[in-house]
Amino acid sequence: MTDRAPKTYHVKSFGCQMNVYDGERMGELMAAHGMTATGDADAADLVVLNTCHIREKATEKVYSDVGRIRKAQRAEGRSPMIAVAGCVAQAEGEEIARRAKVDIVVGPQAYHNLPELVATASRGELGLDTDMPVLSKFSALPARRKVGPGAFLTVQEGCDKFCTYCVVPYTRGAEISRPWQALIDEAKALVDAGAKEITLLGQNVNAWSDGDRDLGALIRELDRIPGLARIRYTTSHPNDMTQGLIDAHRDVEKLMPFLHLPVQSGNDRVLKAMNRSHSRDSYLRILDRVRAARPDIALSGDFIVGFPGETEAEFADTLSLVDAVGYALAFSFKYSPRPGTPAAGMAGQIAADVMDDRLQRLQTALNRGQAAFNAATVGRACDVLIERPGKLAGQMLGKSPWLQSVHMATDARPGDIVEVEIVSAGPNSVSGRPRHAQAA
């Protein structure tokens, strides 16, 4: 354990965009308490590993990372303070401190207490907090002073769906929505700090509500903020796609034509075993309603292959769903048994080689769909929000309304909105030719 307060910090986040947001906020907390960020974990006095527990062997990865950091800094005669944060910390608690000999263990609902835990660790004691208070962390976090062109805003946390493969209800807690006015105030602050695009985040973001107001109503209010050019949201659940939210896609120009709506499987028996609240048909009917509201919308999804008991015929239903929908983007995973979840004890666990084969075939189909979507946008004119320089001289990268990565030769700066014509498409990105720029 360290015997001095750290002066520099490094945060490394794994997993979802919620973790990226949490990592950014932890960094802001450390900066507000006088610490300086460093991009080199091996040079930092405090290393925060912001962990994800969704995939298999997540805990083992934590131990591996801690060991690597300890080894690198011992070679330099230094002893860093190491904090394990996030969902692995929540799930494993003191066991991580015992096995990995880290200084701090803090769960995703308690990281607002990180400065106090650092002070505790500086005295040579274990800093441990895996409590799950209701929303108190948001009022304790510092104001956002400067952000990039795109910023995340957490509106909802937790999950009540209890899919049989998922640990999120156990590591993030029950579904909780942040209050309306707190979100409006934070969104305005993000725009004042430089954001042109705000992505609303939640484990089930479209479960957000405040009284009789749903996410669609919140989006309509954000639409009124001067200087905010774009609105997105992720990750959604089919069960919470209200008509109000679908109508917002029709009516709100700032709401980008992109929807990430995980389905996980195209077979009804598997969906029921997963405890998903939708069927194949109800999912497709939701997409029909969304497309009717916004015909140019790009669709994204999540898929799990090799769920316990999945037959080849049931997997074929997933492939046929992919072909029927035509996803612009998707994420696919092999089923990973998580300790404590019902699916981990189910009969019919699928062999690794079978899962490997199914994942490869699914990804081939998804990649084919993504390439087709990108190719179909060639010749379109659209606005691109510039995010950062590209690899080539004079090249900049940004995002199209459909969340495509767009590269172009331009003297525009990050934060500028550039009207482009998409002139060519690859499997993972497109090229644009600028027409003119709207200054940041």
Tab-separated table of C-alpha atoms in Angstrom:
chain	number	residue	atom	x	y	z
A	1	MET	CA	0.000	0.000	0.000
A	2	THR	CA	1.186	3.521	-0.736
A	3	ASP	CA	2.042	5.927	2.093
A	4	ARG	CA	1.511	9.186	0.202
A	5	ALA	CA	-1.238	10.985	-1.639
A	6	PRO	CA	-1.040	10.527	-5.422
A	7	LYS	CA	-0.316	13.526	-7.639
A	8	THR	CA	-1.029	11.942	-11.039
A	9	TYR	CA	-3.754	9.565	-12.204
A	10	HIS	CA	-4.664	7.357	-15.138
A	11	VAL	CA	-8.138	5.882	-15.794
A	12	LYS	CA	-8.506	2.852	-18.045
A	13	SER	CA	-12.103	1.913	-18.908
A	14	PHE	CA	-13.348	-1.387	-20.322
A	15	GLY	CA	-16.697	-2.291	-21.853
A	16	CYS	CA	-19.724	-0.173	-22.630
A	17	GLN	CA	-20.258	3.532	-23.180
A	18	MET	CA	-21.606	3.794	-19.638
A	19	ASN	CA	-18.161	2.790	-18.447
A	20	VAL	CA	-16.568	5.360	-20.745
A	21	TYR	CA	-18.800	8.015	-19.191
A	22	ASP	CA	-18.036	6.801	-15.663
A	23	GLY	CA	-14.310	6.821	-16.449
A	24	GLU	CA	-14.480	10.399	-17.673
A	25	ARG	CA	-16.318	11.443	-14.519
A	26	MET	CA	-13.794	9.712	-12.267
A	27	GLY	CA	-11.028	11.572	-14.072
A	28	GLU	CA	-12.845	14.860	-13.505
A	29	LEU	CA	-13.162	14.006	-9.818
A	30	MET	CA	-9.435	13.420	-9.525
A	31	ALA	CA	-8.654	16.629	-11.406
A	32	ALA	CA	-11.016	18.583	-9.148
A	33	HIS	CA	-8.997	17.316	-6.186
A	34	GLY	CA	-5.704	18.567	-7.564
A	35	MET	CA	-4.407	15.536	-9.452
A	36	THR	CA	-3.029	15.658	-12.996
A	37	ALA	CA	-3.995	13.189	-15.712
A	38	THR	CA	-1.369	11.127	-17.503
A	39	GLY	CA	-1.837	8.962	-20.562
A	40	ASP	CA	0.775	6.468	-19.308
A	41	ALA	CA	-0.515	4.041	-16.705
A	42	ASP	CA	3.019	2.984	-15.844
A	43	ALA	CA	3.907	6.560	-14.883
A	44	ALA	CA	0.808	7.322	-12.799
A	45	ASP	CA	0.684	7.521	-9.008
A	46	LEU	CA	-2.937	6.320	-9.112
A	47	VAL	CA	-4.236	3.848	-11.712
A	48	VAL	CA	-7.996	3.325	-11.883
A	49	LEU	CA	-9.122	0.179	-13.712
A	50	ASN	CA	-12.775	0.789	-14.563
A	51	THR	CA	-13.974	-2.733	-15.192
A	52	CYS	CA	-16.739	-4.527	-17.091
A	53	HIS	CA	-18.229	-7.826	-15.880
A	54	ILE	CA	-20.261	-8.772	-18.941
A	55	ARG	CA	-17.762	-11.096	-20.593
A	56	GLU	CA	-16.123	-14.270	-19.328
A	57	LYS	CA	-12.843	-14.039	-17.431
A	58	ALA	CA	-13.358	-10.361	-16.642
A	59	THR	CA	-12.058	-10.850	-13.100
A	60	GLU	CA	-8.979	-12.712	-14.304
A	61	LYS	CA	-8.219	-9.813	-16.640
A	62	VAL	CA	-8.250	-7.472	-13.658
A	63	TYR	CA	-5.686	-9.593	-11.838
A	64	SER	CA	-3.555	-9.713	-14.976
A	65	ASP	CA	-3.663	-5.938	-15.433
A	66	VAL	CA	-2.841	-5.305	-11.783
A	67	GLY	CA	0.109	-7.679	-11.989
A	68	ARG	CA	1.433	-6.024	-15.131
A	69	ILE	CA	1.200	-2.548	-13.616
A	70	ARG	CA	2.877	-3.665	-10.406
A	71	LYS	CA	5.694	-5.333	-12.332
A	72	ALA	CA	6.329	-2.335	-14.596
A	73	GLN	CA	6.435	0.135	-11.741
A	74	ARG	CA	8.532	-2.089	-9.466
A	75	ALA	CA	11.138	-2.125	-12.229
A	76	GLU	CA	11.285	1.658	-11.859
A	77	GLY	CA	11.342	1.550	-8.079
A	78	ARG	CA	7.806	2.945	-7.789
A	79	SER	CA	4.687	1.696	-6.028
A	80	PRO	CA	1.456	2.938	-7.584
A	81	MET	CA	-1.884	3.163	-5.869
A	82	ILE	CA	-4.305	0.912	-7.773
A	83	ALA	CA	-8.077	1.231	-7.712
A	84	VAL	CA	-10.448	-1.335	-9.195
A	85	ALA	CA	-13.745	0.335	-10.087
A	86	GLY	CA	-16.869	-0.652	-11.986
A	87	CYS	CA	-18.873	-3.842	-12.220
A	88	VAL	CA	-16.133	-6.343	-11.360
A	89	ALA	CA	-15.470	-4.341	-8.211
A	90	GLN	CA	-19.183	-4.450	-7.382
A	91	ALA	CA	-19.407	-8.202	-7.976
A	92	GLU	CA	-16.175	-9.275	-6.292
A	93	GLY	CA	-15.767	-6.711	-3.484
A	94	GLU	CA	-13.116	-7.454	-0.872
A	95	GLU	CA	-12.047	-10.624	-2.722
A	96	ILE	CA	-10.316	-8.422	-5.299
A	97	ALA	CA	-8.433	-6.552	-2.611
A	98	ARG	CA	-7.371	-9.815	-1.005
A	99	ARG	CA	-6.236	-11.576	-4.180
A	100	ALA	CA	-4.885	-8.659	-6.193
A	101	LYS	CA	-3.662	-6.588	-3.245
A	102	VAL	CA	-5.113	-3.372	-4.616
A	103	ASP	CA	-5.607	-0.203	-2.597
A	104	ILE	CA	-9.168	0.743	-3.537
A	105	VAL	CA	-12.296	-1.180	-4.584
A	106	VAL	CA	-15.256	0.964	-5.623
A	107	GLY	CA	-18.511	0.002	-7.342
A	108	PRO	CA	-20.170	1.872	-10.217
A	109	GLN	CA	-22.733	3.547	-7.949
A	110	ALA	CA	-20.175	4.756	-5.408
A	111	TYR	CA	-17.334	6.233	-7.454
A	112	HIS	CA	-18.301	9.764	-6.381
A	113	ASN	CA	-16.608	8.762	-3.102
A	114	LEU	CA	-13.309	8.033	-4.863
A	115	PRO	CA	-11.439	11.062	-3.414
A	116	GLU	CA	-12.271	9.928	0.121
A	117	LEU	CA	-11.213	6.374	-0.738
A	118	VAL	CA	-7.913	7.705	-2.083
A	119	ALA	CA	-7.374	9.537	1.198
A	120	THR	CA	-8.098	6.309	3.097
A	121	ALA	CA	-5.648	4.362	0.932
A	122	SER	CA	-3.026	7.072	1.427
A	123	ARG	CA	-3.126	6.238	5.140
A	124	GLY	CA	-2.345	2.627	4.348
A	125	GLU	CA	-5.928	1.341	4.744
A	126	LEU	CA	-8.137	-0.360	2.166
A	127	GLY	CA	-10.548	2.043	0.497
A	128	LEU	CA	-13.712	-0.013	-0.079
A	129	ASP	CA	-17.177	1.154	-1.149
A	130	THR	CA	-19.631	-1.032	-3.051
A	131	ASP	CA	-22.812	0.531	-1.727
A	132	MET	CA	-25.575	1.285	-4.224
A	133	PRO	CA	-27.139	4.606	-3.156
A	134	VAL	CA	-29.987	6.029	-5.220
A	135	LEU	CA	-28.567	8.655	-7.595
A	136	SER	CA	-26.528	10.444	-4.919
A	137	LYS	CA	-23.355	10.232	-6.980
A	138	PHE	CA	-24.597	12.625	-9.661
A	139	SER	CA	-25.097	15.535	-7.253
A	140	ALA	CA	-21.601	14.911	-5.869
A	141	LEU	CA	-19.808	14.987	-9.225
A	142	PRO	CA	-18.024	18.161	-10.397
A	143	ALA	CA	-19.462	20.346	-13.146
A	144	ARG	CA	-18.346	19.539	-16.669
A	145	ARG	CA	-15.906	22.296	-17.654
A	146	LYS	CA	-14.703	21.229	-21.086
A	147	VAL	CA	-15.828	18.394	-23.338
A	148	GLY	CA	-15.266	17.337	-26.929
A	149	PRO	CA	-17.662	17.745	-29.855
A	150	GLY	CA	-19.598	14.705	-28.631
A	151	ALA	CA	-20.491	14.147	-24.971
A	152	PHE	CA	-22.236	11.457	-22.967
A	153	LEU	CA	-25.046	12.180	-20.525
A	154	THR	CA	-26.259	9.370	-18.263
A	155	VAL	CA	-30.020	9.663	-17.813
A	156	GLN	CA	-30.845	6.201	-16.460
A	157	GLU	CA	-28.988	3.442	-14.635
A	158	GLY	CA	-29.658	-0.132	-13.687
A	159	CYS	CA	-31.888	-2.844	-15.110
A	160	ASP	CA	-35.043	-4.640	-13.968
A	161	LYS	CA	-35.271	-7.002	-16.938
A	162	PHE	CA	-33.223	-9.894	-15.485
A	163	CYS	CA	-32.218	-11.555	-18.732
A	164	THR	CA	-30.954	-14.958	-17.681
A	165	TYR	CA	-27.449	-14.416	-19.103
A	166	CYS	CA	-26.817	-10.943	-17.675
A	167	VAL	CA	-25.147	-9.661	-14.491
A	168	VAL	CA	-26.146	-6.015	-14.903
A	169	PRO	CA	-29.111	-6.123	-12.461
A	170	TYR	CA	-26.724	-7.438	-9.811
A	171	THR	CA	-23.848	-5.033	-10.472
A	172	ARG	CA	-25.734	-1.844	-11.433
A	173	GLY	CA	-28.911	-2.314	-9.414
A	174	ALA	CA	-32.551	-1.593	-10.230
A	175	GLU	CA	-33.672	0.812	-12.946
A	176	ILE	CA	-33.477	4.408	-11.744
A	177	SER	CA	-34.183	7.543	-13.761
A	178	ARG	CA	-32.438	10.831	-13.070
A	179	PRO	CA	-34.744	13.839	-12.562
A	180	TRP	CA	-35.891	15.913	-15.528
A	181	GLN	CA	-34.447	19.248	-14.434
A	182	ALA	CA	-31.062	17.788	-13.456
A	183	LEU	CA	-30.720	16.386	-16.971
A	184	ILE	CA	-31.739	19.626	-18.675
A	185	ASP	CA	-29.248	21.560	-16.548
A	186	GLU	CA	-26.422	19.114	-17.257
A	187	ALA	CA	-27.177	19.069	-20.982
A	188	LYS	CA	-27.009	22.876	-21.088
A	189	ALA	CA	-23.710	22.764	-19.204
A	190	LEU	CA	-22.325	20.250	-21.701
A	191	VAL	CA	-23.246	22.526	-24.595
A	192	ASP	CA	-21.690	25.488	-22.792
A	193	ALA	CA	-18.542	23.353	-22.371
A	194	GLY	CA	-18.297	22.689	-26.103
A	195	ALA	CA	-20.558	19.734	-26.936
A	196	LYS	CA	-22.367	19.796	-30.266
A	197	GLU	CA	-23.765	16.274	-29.889
A	198	ILE	CA	-25.098	14.623	-26.733
A	199	THR	CA	-25.618	10.871	-26.431
A	200	LEU	CA	-28.071	9.907	-23.709
A	201	LEU	CA	-26.909	6.803	-21.859
A	202	GLY	CA	-28.524	4.094	-19.789
A	203	GLN	CA	-28.447	0.348	-19.339
A	204	ASN	CA	-32.015	0.581	-20.658
A	205	VAL	CA	-31.981	4.220	-21.695
A	206	ASN	CA	-35.488	4.196	-23.137
A	207	ALA	CA	-36.827	3.082	-19.750
A	208	TRP	CA	-36.152	6.635	-18.561
A	209	SER	CA	-39.237	8.395	-17.209
A	210	ASP	CA	-40.155	11.231	-14.897
A	211	GLY	CA	-43.820	11.207	-14.020
A	212	ASP	CA	-45.758	10.971	-17.273
A	213	ARG	CA	-42.749	12.085	-19.368
A	214	ASP	CA	-40.853	9.470	-21.376
A	215	LEU	CA	-37.533	9.645	-23.208
A	216	GLY	CA	-39.264	11.126	-26.232
A	217	ALA	CA	-40.434	14.070	-24.117
A	218	LEU	CA	-36.913	14.568	-22.761
A	219	ILE	CA	-35.505	14.573	-26.291
A	220	ARG	CA	-38.047	17.208	-27.336
A	221	GLU	CA	-36.927	19.421	-24.461
A	222	LEU	CA	-33.240	18.956	-25.292
A	223	ASP	CA	-34.107	19.940	-28.848
A	224	ARG	CA	-34.820	23.429	-27.498
A	225	ILE	CA	-31.245	23.982	-26.229
A	226	PRO	CA	-29.441	26.559	-28.415
A	227	GLY	CA	-26.119	25.297	-29.739
A	228	LEU	CA	-26.984	21.614	-29.459
A	229	ALA	CA	-26.921	20.195	-32.973
A	230	ARG	CA	-27.380	16.450	-32.454
A	231	ILE	CA	-29.026	14.027	-30.039
A	232	ARG	CA	-28.506	10.269	-29.790
A	233	TYR	CA	-29.355	7.618	-27.210
A	234	THR	CA	-28.180	4.102	-26.324
A	235	THR	CA	-28.727	1.305	-25.224
A	236	SER	CA	-32.440	0.594	-25.700
A	237	HIS	CA	-34.692	-2.331	-24.850
A	238	PRO	CA	-37.531	-3.393	-27.175
A	239	ASN	CA	-39.924	-3.445	-24.231
A	240	ASP	CA	-39.488	0.310	-23.688
A	241	MET	CA	-39.886	1.649	-27.241
A	242	THR	CA	-42.826	3.920	-26.479
A	243	GLN	CA	-44.866	5.582	-29.191
A	244	GLY	CA	-43.722	8.922	-27.802
A	245	LEU	CA	-40.100	7.978	-28.451
A	246	ILE	CA	-40.899	6.673	-31.927
A	247	ASP	CA	-42.757	9.909	-32.696
A	248	ALA	CA	-39.690	11.885	-31.605
A	249	HIS	CA	-37.767	10.188	-34.410
A	250	ARG	CA	-40.374	11.589	-36.799
A	251	ASP	CA	-40.549	15.107	-35.366
A	252	VAL	CA	-37.157	16.068	-33.890
A	253	GLU	CA	-34.619	16.974	-36.548
A	254	LYS	CA	-31.734	16.959	-34.064
A	255	LEU	CA	-32.456	13.324	-33.135
A	256	MET	CA	-30.123	11.391	-35.390
A	257	PRO	CA	-31.561	8.647	-37.646
A	258	PHE	CA	-29.894	5.795	-35.775
A	259	LEU	CA	-31.357	3.226	-33.378
A	260	HIS	CA	-29.453	0.602	-31.426
A	261	LEU	CA	-32.066	-1.960	-30.373
A	262	PRO	CA	-30.611	-5.279	-29.162
A	263	VAL	CA	-32.529	-8.407	-30.111
A	264	GLN	CA	-30.013	-11.148	-29.026
A	265	SER	CA	-31.660	-13.984	-30.990
A	266	GLY	CA	-34.056	-14.492	-33.872
A	267	ASN	CA	-35.715	-17.547	-32.328
A	268	ASP	CA	-38.667	-17.328	-29.960
A	269	ARG	CA	-37.754	-20.339	-27.797
A	270	VAL	CA	-34.270	-18.968	-27.217
A	271	LEU	CA	-35.664	-15.501	-26.494
A	272	LYS	CA	-37.989	-16.984	-23.886
A	273	ALA	CA	-35.106	-18.930	-22.306
A	274	MET	CA	-33.152	-15.661	-22.200
A	275	ASN	CA	-36.128	-14.024	-20.424
A	276	ARG	CA	-36.359	-11.406	-23.142
A	277	SER	CA	-39.798	-9.771	-23.081
A	278	HIS	CA	-40.154	-9.629	-26.858
A	279	SER	CA	-40.630	-12.174	-29.617
A	280	ARG	CA	-39.120	-12.176	-33.077
A	281	ASP	CA	-42.371	-10.851	-34.515
A	282	SER	CA	-42.896	-8.119	-31.912
A	283	TYR	CA	-39.316	-6.939	-32.443
A	284	LEU	CA	-39.835	-6.716	-36.206
A	285	ARG	CA	-43.100	-4.854	-35.709
A	286	ILE	CA	-41.306	-2.278	-33.558
A	287	LEU	CA	-38.768	-1.764	-36.337
A	288	ASP	CA	-41.603	-1.342	-38.829
A	289	ARG	CA	-43.087	1.435	-36.667
A	290	VAL	CA	-39.708	3.148	-36.311
A	291	ARG	CA	-39.073	2.986	-40.058
A	292	ALA	CA	-42.519	4.392	-40.751
A	293	ALA	CA	-41.646	7.347	-38.536
A	294	ARG	CA	-38.138	7.821	-39.928
A	295	PRO	CA	-37.637	5.999	-43.253
A	296	ASP	CA	-33.869	6.703	-43.475
A	297	ILE	CA	-33.085	5.336	-40.012
A	298	ALA	CA	-30.026	3.098	-39.587
A	299	LEU	CA	-30.551	0.098	-37.335
A	300	SER	CA	-28.097	-1.551	-34.975
A	301	GLY	CA	-28.405	-4.581	-32.722
A	302	ASP	CA	-26.739	-7.004	-30.322
A	303	PHE	CA	-26.615	-10.766	-30.773
A	304	ILE	CA	-25.583	-13.729	-28.637
A	305	VAL	CA	-24.711	-17.049	-30.265
A	306	GLY	CA	-24.457	-20.357	-28.473
A	307	PHE	CA	-26.961	-19.667	-25.696
A	308	PRO	CA	-27.529	-22.910	-23.746
A	309	GLY	CA	-29.681	-25.284	-25.758
A	310	GLU	CA	-29.523	-23.302	-29.011
A	311	THR	CA	-29.888	-25.685	-31.938
A	312	GLU	CA	-28.579	-25.187	-35.455
A	313	ALA	CA	-32.134	-24.538	-36.669
A	314	GLU	CA	-32.633	-21.913	-33.955
A	315	PHE	CA	-29.365	-20.244	-34.901
A	316	ALA	CA	-30.567	-20.221	-38.520
A	317	ASP	CA	-33.509	-18.114	-37.315
A	318	THR	CA	-31.027	-15.496	-36.118
A	319	LEU	CA	-29.316	-15.460	-39.516
A	320	SER	CA	-32.658	-15.035	-41.249
A	321	LEU	CA	-33.546	-12.146	-38.928
A	322	VAL	CA	-30.277	-10.421	-39.806
A	323	ASP	CA	-31.080	-10.715	-43.496
A	324	ALA	CA	-34.654	-9.482	-42.937
A	325	VAL	CA	-33.613	-6.368	-40.983
A	326	GLY	CA	-30.503	-5.247	-42.863
A	327	TYR	CA	-28.479	-3.844	-39.967
A	328	ALA	CA	-26.182	-0.893	-40.605
A	329	LEU	CA	-24.118	-1.893	-37.569
A	330	ALA	CA	-24.258	-4.693	-35.025
A	331	PHE	CA	-22.357	-6.316	-32.186
A	332	SER	CA	-22.168	-10.073	-31.746
A	333	PHE	CA	-20.796	-12.254	-28.982
A	334	LYS	CA	-20.429	-15.853	-27.962
A	335	TYR	CA	-22.518	-16.739	-24.928
A	336	SER	CA	-20.420	-16.302	-21.810
A	337	PRO	CA	-21.651	-17.933	-18.572
A	338	ARG	CA	-21.601	-15.376	-15.759
A	339	PRO	CA	-21.488	-16.665	-12.186
A	340	GLY	CA	-24.782	-16.259	-10.376
A	341	THR	CA	-26.942	-15.919	-13.482
A	342	PRO	CA	-29.647	-18.512	-14.225
A	343	ALA	CA	-28.228	-19.369	-17.661
A	344	ALA	CA	-24.885	-20.424	-16.165
A	345	GLY	CA	-26.584	-23.487	-14.664
A	346	MET	CA	-28.762	-24.382	-17.631
A	347	ALA	CA	-28.432	-27.698	-19.394
A	348	GLY	CA	-27.242	-27.796	-22.971
A	349	GLN	CA	-24.150	-25.589	-22.727
A	350	ILE	CA	-22.776	-25.254	-26.251
A	351	ALA	CA	-19.279	-26.445	-27.159
A	352	ALA	CA	-16.711	-23.728	-27.821
A	353	ASP	CA	-15.997	-24.845	-31.391
A	354	VAL	CA	-19.708	-24.732	-32.245
A	355	MET	CA	-19.976	-21.210	-30.838
A	356	ASP	CA	-16.871	-20.161	-32.765
A	357	ASP	CA	-18.380	-21.426	-36.011
A	358	ARG	CA	-21.741	-19.746	-35.400
A	359	LEU	CA	-20.125	-16.451	-34.452
A	360	GLN	CA	-18.049	-16.450	-37.624
A	361	ARG	CA	-21.103	-17.108	-39.769
A	362	LEU	CA	-23.142	-14.463	-37.983
A	363	GLN	CA	-20.401	-11.869	-38.293
A	364	THR	CA	-20.096	-12.631	-41.995
A	365	ALA	CA	-23.798	-11.868	-42.399
A	366	LEU	CA	-23.592	-8.732	-40.255
A	367	ASN	CA	-20.517	-7.469	-42.105
A	368	ARG	CA	-22.294	-8.037	-45.389
A	369	GLY	CA	-25.198	-5.932	-44.167
A	370	GLN	CA	-22.949	-3.146	-42.912
A	371	ALA	CA	-21.055	-3.008	-46.204
A	372	ALA	CA	-24.345	-2.885	-48.122
A	373	PHE	CA	-25.644	-0.050	-45.948
A	374	ASN	CA	-22.433	1.959	-46.404
A	375	ALA	CA	-22.489	1.395	-50.149
A	376	ALA	CA	-26.101	2.580	-50.311
A	377	THR	CA	-25.119	5.945	-48.810
A	378	VAL	CA	-22.668	6.750	-51.626
A	379	GLY	CA	-23.953	9.806	-53.449
A	380	ARG	CA	-25.910	11.083	-50.449
A	381	ALA	CA	-25.306	14.557	-49.007
A	382	CYS	CA	-25.244	14.785	-45.216
A	383	ASP	CA	-23.803	16.793	-42.349
A	384	VAL	CA	-20.756	15.363	-40.600
A	385	LEU	CA	-19.662	16.399	-37.118
A	386	ILE	CA	-15.855	16.627	-37.151
A	387	GLU	CA	-14.329	14.839	-34.152
A	388	ARG	CA	-10.571	14.531	-34.628
A	389	PRO	CA	-7.675	14.476	-37.097
A	390	GLY	CA	-7.186	11.390	-39.245
A	391	LYS	CA	-4.007	9.459	-39.909
A	392	LEU	CA	-3.147	11.349	-43.102
A	393	ALA	CA	-2.033	14.961	-43.409
A	394	GLY	CA	-5.008	17.258	-43.870
A	395	GLN	CA	-7.473	14.458	-43.104
A	396	MET	CA	-10.234	14.769	-40.499
A	397	LEU	CA	-12.641	12.201	-39.122
A	398	GLY	CA	-16.233	12.642	-38.091
A	399	LYS	CA	-19.596	10.932	-37.794
A	400	SER	CA	-22.455	10.931	-40.267
A	401	PRO	CA	-26.052	11.099	-38.997
A	402	TRP	CA	-26.113	7.293	-39.362
A	403	LEU	CA	-23.062	6.927	-37.045
A	404	GLN	CA	-20.707	6.039	-39.878
A	405	SER	CA	-17.065	7.049	-39.553
A	406	VAL	CA	-16.428	9.567	-42.314
A	407	HIS	CA	-12.930	10.627	-43.397
A	408	MET	CA	-12.256	13.590	-45.653
A	409	ALA	CA	-9.648	16.121	-46.659
A	410	THR	CA	-10.647	19.415	-45.039
A	411	ASP	CA	-9.318	22.292	-42.987
A	412	ALA	CA	-12.347	22.077	-40.680
A	413	ARG	CA	-11.699	21.710	-36.959
A	414	PRO	CA	-13.145	19.385	-34.308
A	415	GLY	CA	-16.614	20.622	-33.508
A	416	ASP	CA	-17.287	21.960	-36.995
A	417	ILE	CA	-20.249	20.571	-38.896
A	418	VAL	CA	-19.350	19.926	-42.522
A	419	GLU	CA	-21.787	19.265	-45.325
A	420	VAL	CA	-20.360	16.448	-47.399
A	421	GLU	CA	-21.195	14.191	-50.265
A	422	ILE	CA	-20.342	10.568	-49.532
A	423	VAL	CA	-18.175	9.532	-52.465
A	424	SER	CA	-16.979	6.034	-51.566
A	425	ALA	CA	-17.627	3.332	-49.007
A	426	GLY	CA	-15.610	0.627	-47.310
A	427	PRO	CA	-16.761	-2.087	-44.931
A	428	ASN	CA	-16.206	0.028	-41.800
A	429	SER	CA	-16.159	3.666	-42.950
A	430	VAL	CA	-16.977	6.023	-45.802
A	431	SER	CA	-15.185	8.885	-47.555
A	432	GLY	CA	-16.731	12.310	-47.977
A	433	ARG	CA	-16.130	15.337	-50.148
A	434	PRO	CA	-16.829	18.593	-48.225
A	435	ARG	CA	-19.203	21.164	-49.603
A	436	HIS	CA	-18.900	23.804	-46.893
A	437	ALA	CA	-18.308	24.022	-43.143
A	438	GLN	CA	-20.362	25.491	-40.343
A	439	ALA	CA	-17.903	26.836	-37.773
A	440	ALA	CA	-17.889	25.497	-34.231
